[in-house]
Short mmCIF file of C-alpha atoms in Angstrom, two decimals:
data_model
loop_
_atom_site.label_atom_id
_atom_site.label_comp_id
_atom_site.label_asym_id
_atom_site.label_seq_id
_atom_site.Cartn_x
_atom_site.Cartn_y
_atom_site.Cartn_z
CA UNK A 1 2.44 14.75 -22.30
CA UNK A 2 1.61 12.60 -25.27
CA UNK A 3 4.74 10.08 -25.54
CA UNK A 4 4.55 10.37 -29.28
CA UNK A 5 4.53 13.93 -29.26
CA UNK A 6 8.39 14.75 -30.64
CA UNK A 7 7.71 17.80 -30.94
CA UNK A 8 9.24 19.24 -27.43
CA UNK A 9 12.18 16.56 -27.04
CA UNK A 10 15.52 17.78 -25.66
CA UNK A 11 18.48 17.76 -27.53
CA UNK A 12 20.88 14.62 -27.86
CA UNK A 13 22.64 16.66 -24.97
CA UNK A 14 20.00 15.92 -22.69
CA UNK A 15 19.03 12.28 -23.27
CA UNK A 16 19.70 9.69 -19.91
CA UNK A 17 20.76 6.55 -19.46
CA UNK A 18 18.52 3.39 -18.60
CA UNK A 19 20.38 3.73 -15.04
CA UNK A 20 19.01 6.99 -14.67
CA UNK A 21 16.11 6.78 -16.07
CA UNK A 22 15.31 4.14 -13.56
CA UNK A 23 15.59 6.62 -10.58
CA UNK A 24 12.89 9.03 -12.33
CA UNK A 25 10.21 6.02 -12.69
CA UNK A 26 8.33 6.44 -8.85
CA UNK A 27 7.97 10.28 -9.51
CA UNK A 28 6.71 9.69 -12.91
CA UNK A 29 4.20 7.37 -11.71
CA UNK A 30 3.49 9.49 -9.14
CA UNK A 31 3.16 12.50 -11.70
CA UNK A 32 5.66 14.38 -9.40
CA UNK A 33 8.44 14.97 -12.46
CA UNK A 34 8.97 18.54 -13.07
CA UNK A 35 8.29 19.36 -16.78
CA UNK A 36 12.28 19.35 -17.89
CA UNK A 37 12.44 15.91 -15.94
CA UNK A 38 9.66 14.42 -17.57
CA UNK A 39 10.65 15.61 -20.98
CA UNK A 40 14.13 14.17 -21.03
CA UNK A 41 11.94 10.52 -19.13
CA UNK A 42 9.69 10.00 -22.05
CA UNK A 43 12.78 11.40 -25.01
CA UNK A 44 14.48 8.32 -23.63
CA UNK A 45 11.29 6.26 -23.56
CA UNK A 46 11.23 7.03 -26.81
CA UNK A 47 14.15 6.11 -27.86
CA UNK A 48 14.24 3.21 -25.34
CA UNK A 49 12.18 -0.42 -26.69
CA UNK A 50 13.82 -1.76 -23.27
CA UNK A 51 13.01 0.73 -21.03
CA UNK A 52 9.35 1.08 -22.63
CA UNK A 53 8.61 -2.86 -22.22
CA UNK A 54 10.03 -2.24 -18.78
CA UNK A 55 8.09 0.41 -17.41
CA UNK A 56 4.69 -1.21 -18.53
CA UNK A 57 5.36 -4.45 -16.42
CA UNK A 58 6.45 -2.16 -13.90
CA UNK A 59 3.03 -0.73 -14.06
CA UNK A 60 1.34 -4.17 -14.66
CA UNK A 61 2.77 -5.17 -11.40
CA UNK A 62 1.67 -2.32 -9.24
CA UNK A 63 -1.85 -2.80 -10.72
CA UNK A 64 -1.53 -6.48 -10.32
CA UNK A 65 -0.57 -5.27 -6.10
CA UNK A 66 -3.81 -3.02 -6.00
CA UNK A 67 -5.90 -5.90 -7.46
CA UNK A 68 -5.00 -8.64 -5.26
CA UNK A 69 -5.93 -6.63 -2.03
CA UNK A 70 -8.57 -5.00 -3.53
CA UNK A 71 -11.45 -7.56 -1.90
CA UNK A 72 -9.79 -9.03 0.98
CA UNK A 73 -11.39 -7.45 3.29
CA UNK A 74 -14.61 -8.71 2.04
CA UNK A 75 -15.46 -11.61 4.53
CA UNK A 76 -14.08 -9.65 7.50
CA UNK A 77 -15.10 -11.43 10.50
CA UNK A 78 -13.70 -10.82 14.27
CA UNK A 79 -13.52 -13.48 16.72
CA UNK A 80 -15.43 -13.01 19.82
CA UNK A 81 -12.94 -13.51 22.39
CA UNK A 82 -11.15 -10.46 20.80
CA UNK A 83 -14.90 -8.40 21.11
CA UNK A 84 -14.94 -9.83 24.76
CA UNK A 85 -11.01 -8.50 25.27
CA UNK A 86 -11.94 -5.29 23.87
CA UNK A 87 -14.89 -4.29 25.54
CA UNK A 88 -13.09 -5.74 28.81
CA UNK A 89 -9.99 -3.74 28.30
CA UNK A 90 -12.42 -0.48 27.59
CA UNK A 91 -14.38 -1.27 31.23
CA UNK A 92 -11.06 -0.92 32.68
CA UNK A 93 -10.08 2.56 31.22
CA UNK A 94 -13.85 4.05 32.10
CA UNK B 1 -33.45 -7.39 19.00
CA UNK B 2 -30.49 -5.95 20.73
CA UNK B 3 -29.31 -2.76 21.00
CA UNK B 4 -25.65 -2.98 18.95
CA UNK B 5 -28.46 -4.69 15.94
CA UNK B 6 -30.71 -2.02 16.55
CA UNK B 7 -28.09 0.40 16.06
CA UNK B 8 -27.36 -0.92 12.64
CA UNK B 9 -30.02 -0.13 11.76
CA UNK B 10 -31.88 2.93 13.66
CA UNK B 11 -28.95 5.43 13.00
CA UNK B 12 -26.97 7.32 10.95
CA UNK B 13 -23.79 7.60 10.52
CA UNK B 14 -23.74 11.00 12.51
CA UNK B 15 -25.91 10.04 15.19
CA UNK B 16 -23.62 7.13 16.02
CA UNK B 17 -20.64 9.36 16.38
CA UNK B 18 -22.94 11.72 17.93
CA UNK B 19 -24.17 8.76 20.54
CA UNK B 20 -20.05 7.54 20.66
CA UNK B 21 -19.66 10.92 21.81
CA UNK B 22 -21.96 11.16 24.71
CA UNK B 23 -19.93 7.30 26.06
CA UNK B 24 -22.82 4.82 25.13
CA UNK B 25 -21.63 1.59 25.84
CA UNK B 26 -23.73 -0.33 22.51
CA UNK B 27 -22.53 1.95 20.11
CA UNK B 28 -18.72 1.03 20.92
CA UNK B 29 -19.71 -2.70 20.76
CA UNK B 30 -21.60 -2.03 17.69
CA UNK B 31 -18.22 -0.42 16.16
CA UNK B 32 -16.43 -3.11 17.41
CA UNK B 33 -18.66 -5.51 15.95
CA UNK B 34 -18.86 -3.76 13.05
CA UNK B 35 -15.48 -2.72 12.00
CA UNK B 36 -13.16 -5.22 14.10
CA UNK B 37 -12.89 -7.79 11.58
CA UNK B 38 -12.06 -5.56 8.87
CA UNK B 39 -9.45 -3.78 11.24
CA UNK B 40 -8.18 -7.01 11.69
CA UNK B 41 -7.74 -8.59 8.03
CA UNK B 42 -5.64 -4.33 7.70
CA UNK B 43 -3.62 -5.38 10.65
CA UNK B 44 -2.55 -8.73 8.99
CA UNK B 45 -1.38 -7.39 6.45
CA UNK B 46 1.12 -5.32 8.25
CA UNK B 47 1.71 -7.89 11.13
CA UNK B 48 2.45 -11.65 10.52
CA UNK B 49 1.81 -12.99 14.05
CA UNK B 50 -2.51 -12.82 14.33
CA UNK B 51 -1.89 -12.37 18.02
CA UNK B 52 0.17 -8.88 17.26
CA UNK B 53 -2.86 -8.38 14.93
CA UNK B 54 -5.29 -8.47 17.00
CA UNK B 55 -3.24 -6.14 19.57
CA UNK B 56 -3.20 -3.31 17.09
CA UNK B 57 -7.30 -3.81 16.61
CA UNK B 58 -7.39 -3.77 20.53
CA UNK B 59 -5.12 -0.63 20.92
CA UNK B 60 -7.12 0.95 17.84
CA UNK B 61 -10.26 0.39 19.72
CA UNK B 62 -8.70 1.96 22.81
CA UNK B 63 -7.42 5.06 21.14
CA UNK B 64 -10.60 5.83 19.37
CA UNK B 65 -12.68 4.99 22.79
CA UNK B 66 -10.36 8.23 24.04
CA UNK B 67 -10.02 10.22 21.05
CA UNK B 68 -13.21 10.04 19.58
CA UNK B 69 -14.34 13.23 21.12
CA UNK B 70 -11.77 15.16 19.09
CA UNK B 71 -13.12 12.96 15.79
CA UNK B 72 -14.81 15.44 13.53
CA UNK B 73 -16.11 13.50 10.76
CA UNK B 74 -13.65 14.76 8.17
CA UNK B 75 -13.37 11.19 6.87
CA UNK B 76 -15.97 7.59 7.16
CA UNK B 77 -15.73 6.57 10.70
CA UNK B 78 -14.06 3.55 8.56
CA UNK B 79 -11.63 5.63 6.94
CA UNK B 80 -10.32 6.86 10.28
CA UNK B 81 -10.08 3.42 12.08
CA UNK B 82 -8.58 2.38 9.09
CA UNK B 83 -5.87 5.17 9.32
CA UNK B 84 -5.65 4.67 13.03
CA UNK B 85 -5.02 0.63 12.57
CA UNK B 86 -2.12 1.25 10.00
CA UNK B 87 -0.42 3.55 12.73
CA UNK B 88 -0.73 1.43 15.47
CA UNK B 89 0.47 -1.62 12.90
CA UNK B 90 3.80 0.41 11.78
CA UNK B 91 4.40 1.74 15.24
CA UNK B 92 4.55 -2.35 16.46
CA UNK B 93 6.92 -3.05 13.93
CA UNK B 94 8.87 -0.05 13.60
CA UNK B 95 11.48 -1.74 16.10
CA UNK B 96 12.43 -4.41 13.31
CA UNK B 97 12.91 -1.30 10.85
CA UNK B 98 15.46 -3.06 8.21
CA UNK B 99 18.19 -1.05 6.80
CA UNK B 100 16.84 -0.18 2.84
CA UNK B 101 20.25 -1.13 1.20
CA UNK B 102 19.43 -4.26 2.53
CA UNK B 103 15.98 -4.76 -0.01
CA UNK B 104 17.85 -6.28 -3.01
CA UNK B 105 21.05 -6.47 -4.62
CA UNK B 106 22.67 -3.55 -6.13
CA UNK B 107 21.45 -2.11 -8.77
CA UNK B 108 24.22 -1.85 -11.07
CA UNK B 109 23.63 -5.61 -11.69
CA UNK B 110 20.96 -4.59 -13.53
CA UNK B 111 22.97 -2.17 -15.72
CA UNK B 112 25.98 -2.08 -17.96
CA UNK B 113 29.31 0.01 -17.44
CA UNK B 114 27.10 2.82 -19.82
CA UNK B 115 24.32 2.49 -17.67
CA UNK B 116 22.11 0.44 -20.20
CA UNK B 117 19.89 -2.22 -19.36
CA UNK B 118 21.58 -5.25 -19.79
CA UNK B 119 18.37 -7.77 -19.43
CA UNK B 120 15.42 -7.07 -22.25
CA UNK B 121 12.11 -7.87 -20.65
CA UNK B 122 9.29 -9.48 -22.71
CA UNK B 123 6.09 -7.54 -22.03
CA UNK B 124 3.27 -9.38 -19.37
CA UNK B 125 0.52 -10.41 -21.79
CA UNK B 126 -1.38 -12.53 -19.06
CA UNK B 127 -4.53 -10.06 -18.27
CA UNK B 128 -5.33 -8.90 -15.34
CA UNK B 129 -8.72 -10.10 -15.62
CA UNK B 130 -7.56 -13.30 -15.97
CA UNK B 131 -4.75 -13.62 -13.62
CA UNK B 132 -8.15 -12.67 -10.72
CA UNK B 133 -10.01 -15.04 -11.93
CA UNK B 134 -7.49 -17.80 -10.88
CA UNK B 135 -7.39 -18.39 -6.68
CA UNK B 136 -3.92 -20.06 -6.41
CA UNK B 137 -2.37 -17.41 -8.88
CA UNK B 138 -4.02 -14.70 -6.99
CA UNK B 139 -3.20 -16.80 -3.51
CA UNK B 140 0.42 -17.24 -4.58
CA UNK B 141 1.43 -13.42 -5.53
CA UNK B 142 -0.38 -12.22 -2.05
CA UNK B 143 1.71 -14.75 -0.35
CA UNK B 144 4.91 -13.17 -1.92
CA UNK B 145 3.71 -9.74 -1.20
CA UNK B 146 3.37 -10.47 2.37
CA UNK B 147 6.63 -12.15 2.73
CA UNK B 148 8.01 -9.52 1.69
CA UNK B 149 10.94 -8.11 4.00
CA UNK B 150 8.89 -5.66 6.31
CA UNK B 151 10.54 -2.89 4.96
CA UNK B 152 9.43 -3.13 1.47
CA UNK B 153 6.44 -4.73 2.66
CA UNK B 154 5.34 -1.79 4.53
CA UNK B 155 6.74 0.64 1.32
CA UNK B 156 4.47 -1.10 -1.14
CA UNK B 157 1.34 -1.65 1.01
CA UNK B 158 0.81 2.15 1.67
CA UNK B 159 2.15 3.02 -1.75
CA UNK B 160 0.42 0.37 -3.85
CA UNK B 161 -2.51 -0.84 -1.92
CA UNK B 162 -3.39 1.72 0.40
CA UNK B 163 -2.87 4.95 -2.19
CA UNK B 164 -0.92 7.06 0.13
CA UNK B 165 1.75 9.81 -1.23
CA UNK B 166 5.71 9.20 -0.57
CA UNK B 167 5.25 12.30 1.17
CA UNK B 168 2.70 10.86 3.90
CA UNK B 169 4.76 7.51 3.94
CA UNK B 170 8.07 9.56 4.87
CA UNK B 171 5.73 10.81 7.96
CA UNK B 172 4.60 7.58 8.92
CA UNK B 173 7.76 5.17 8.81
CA UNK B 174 9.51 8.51 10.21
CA UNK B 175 12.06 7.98 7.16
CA UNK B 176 12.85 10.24 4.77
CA UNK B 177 11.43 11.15 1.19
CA UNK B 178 14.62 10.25 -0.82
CA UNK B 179 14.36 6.58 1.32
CA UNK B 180 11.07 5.76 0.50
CA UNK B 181 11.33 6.80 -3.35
CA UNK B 182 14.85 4.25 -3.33
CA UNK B 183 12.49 1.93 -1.15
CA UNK B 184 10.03 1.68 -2.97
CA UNK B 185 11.29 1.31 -6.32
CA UNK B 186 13.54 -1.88 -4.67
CA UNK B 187 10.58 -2.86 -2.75
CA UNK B 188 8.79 -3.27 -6.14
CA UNK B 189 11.95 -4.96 -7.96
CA UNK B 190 12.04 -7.35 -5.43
CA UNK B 191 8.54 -8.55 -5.56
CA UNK B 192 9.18 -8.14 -9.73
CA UNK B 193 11.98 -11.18 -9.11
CA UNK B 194 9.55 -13.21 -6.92
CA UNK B 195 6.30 -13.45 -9.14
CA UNK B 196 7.82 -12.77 -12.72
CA UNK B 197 8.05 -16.40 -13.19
CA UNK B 198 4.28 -16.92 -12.75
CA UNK B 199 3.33 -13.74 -15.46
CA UNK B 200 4.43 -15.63 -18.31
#
């Protein structure tokens, strides 16, 4: 759903608190709301400046997570004596 | 040349599983060879002590040495050492499981007696790009990642870095959905309090 779509907002009735709108954010990131859950998340993002500038850091930060890992594995060496231990360890089971 | 080089580069993907299959010695030190340090850099992340570390790469090894005759090539051979080494990793630690509640503080410090936000975050303009681009930034937020408490270390590695659902991470910390939704989001507050200072 478009965030600045207004057009399918619940009423006043069914608007959430910051509090609770907190305990929707891993299933909306995860695209797991159902649709009456995720209309009443983005009415209050809407409505919300806080919540809004909090949820995109929130976001920044779990992209920030992916990036960081993203090339460590790159220079993956293993140290011999743990090939030696290995292959040892394997002669034992055969 | 010897045979675990010429294996590199003589076979296929398939034959090597085909020639793991049938027990030949080279093409287990090839995948050992091959695979064992990236196992290993997985493990760290998981494991603090290197010498647990490289007891999960061992015990991967030893698994797959019996189980790769039920292997059938759903997934990379990497993929499924890769899942294999994250078991083995949890199941070491899964003695020190910490209790969730125990993550961060409560969360009603966050909110009023209305339930609204009481702090008003400034959003991160720092990009991305450039936040990469500079090794002790990029050195310092891994470092508070992996100091995490093992709980929400574990949470936001498989969420965050590995990509797997809240579903499949209920299954492998044997916890429950509701826990690692709650984790997580505290797992990822908790870093949030630890690195904001250096997004600014």
């Amino acid at each position: 759903m478009n965030i600045e779509d207004k057009s399918s907002y619940p009423s006043q009735e069914h608007s959430i608190s910051c509090e609770s709108f907190d305990t929707f954010i891993v299933d909306y990131i995860d695209d797991n709301l159902q649709d009456n859950q995720k209309r009443i998340f983005i009415h209050h993002l809407n409505e919300c400046p806080a919540c809004r500038v909090y949820l995109k850091n929130y976001e920044y930060r779990i992209q920030l997570s992916k990036s960081i890992f993203a090339n460590d594995t790159d220079k993956a060496d293993i140290p011999n004596q743990l090939v030696d231990a290995i292959l040892a360890a394997k002669k034992q089971t055969d | 040349m010897d045979l675990s080089k010429r294996i590199n580069t003589d076979l296929s993907e398939d034959e090597l599983i085909v020639q793991l299959k049938k027990g030949n010695v080279d093409s287990f030190e090839f995948i050992v060879r091959e695979y064992g340090g990236y196992l290993l850099i997985i493990a760290k992340r998981y494991l603090t002590s290197e010498a647990d570390a490289q007891d999960a790469v061992q015990d991967t090894y030893l698994h797959v040495f019996s189980a790769i005759v039920t292997f059938e090539g759903r997934s990379s051979l990497k993929s499924w050492l890769h899942r294999i080494v994250i078991n083995i990793s949890l199941m070491k630690i899964r003695s020190n499981k910490r209790r969730l509640v125990e993550l961060i503080d409560d969360n009603a410090s966050f909110f009023d007696a209305n339930g609204k936000r009481i702090e008003t975050e400034t959003e991160i303009t720092l990009s991305l790009e450039k936040l990469m681009a500079d090794d002790s930034q990029r050195e310092y937020i891994k470092t508070q990642i992996t100091q995490l408490p093992q709980m929400a270390k574990n949470l936001l590695l498989l969420k965050d870095i590995e990509g797997y659902s809240t579903k499949e991470i209920a299954e492998l910390l044997d916890i429950s959905l509701p826990s690692v939704k709650t984790g997580l989001h505290r797992a990822r507050l908790l870093l949030k309090k630890k690195i904001e200072h250096q997004l600014r």
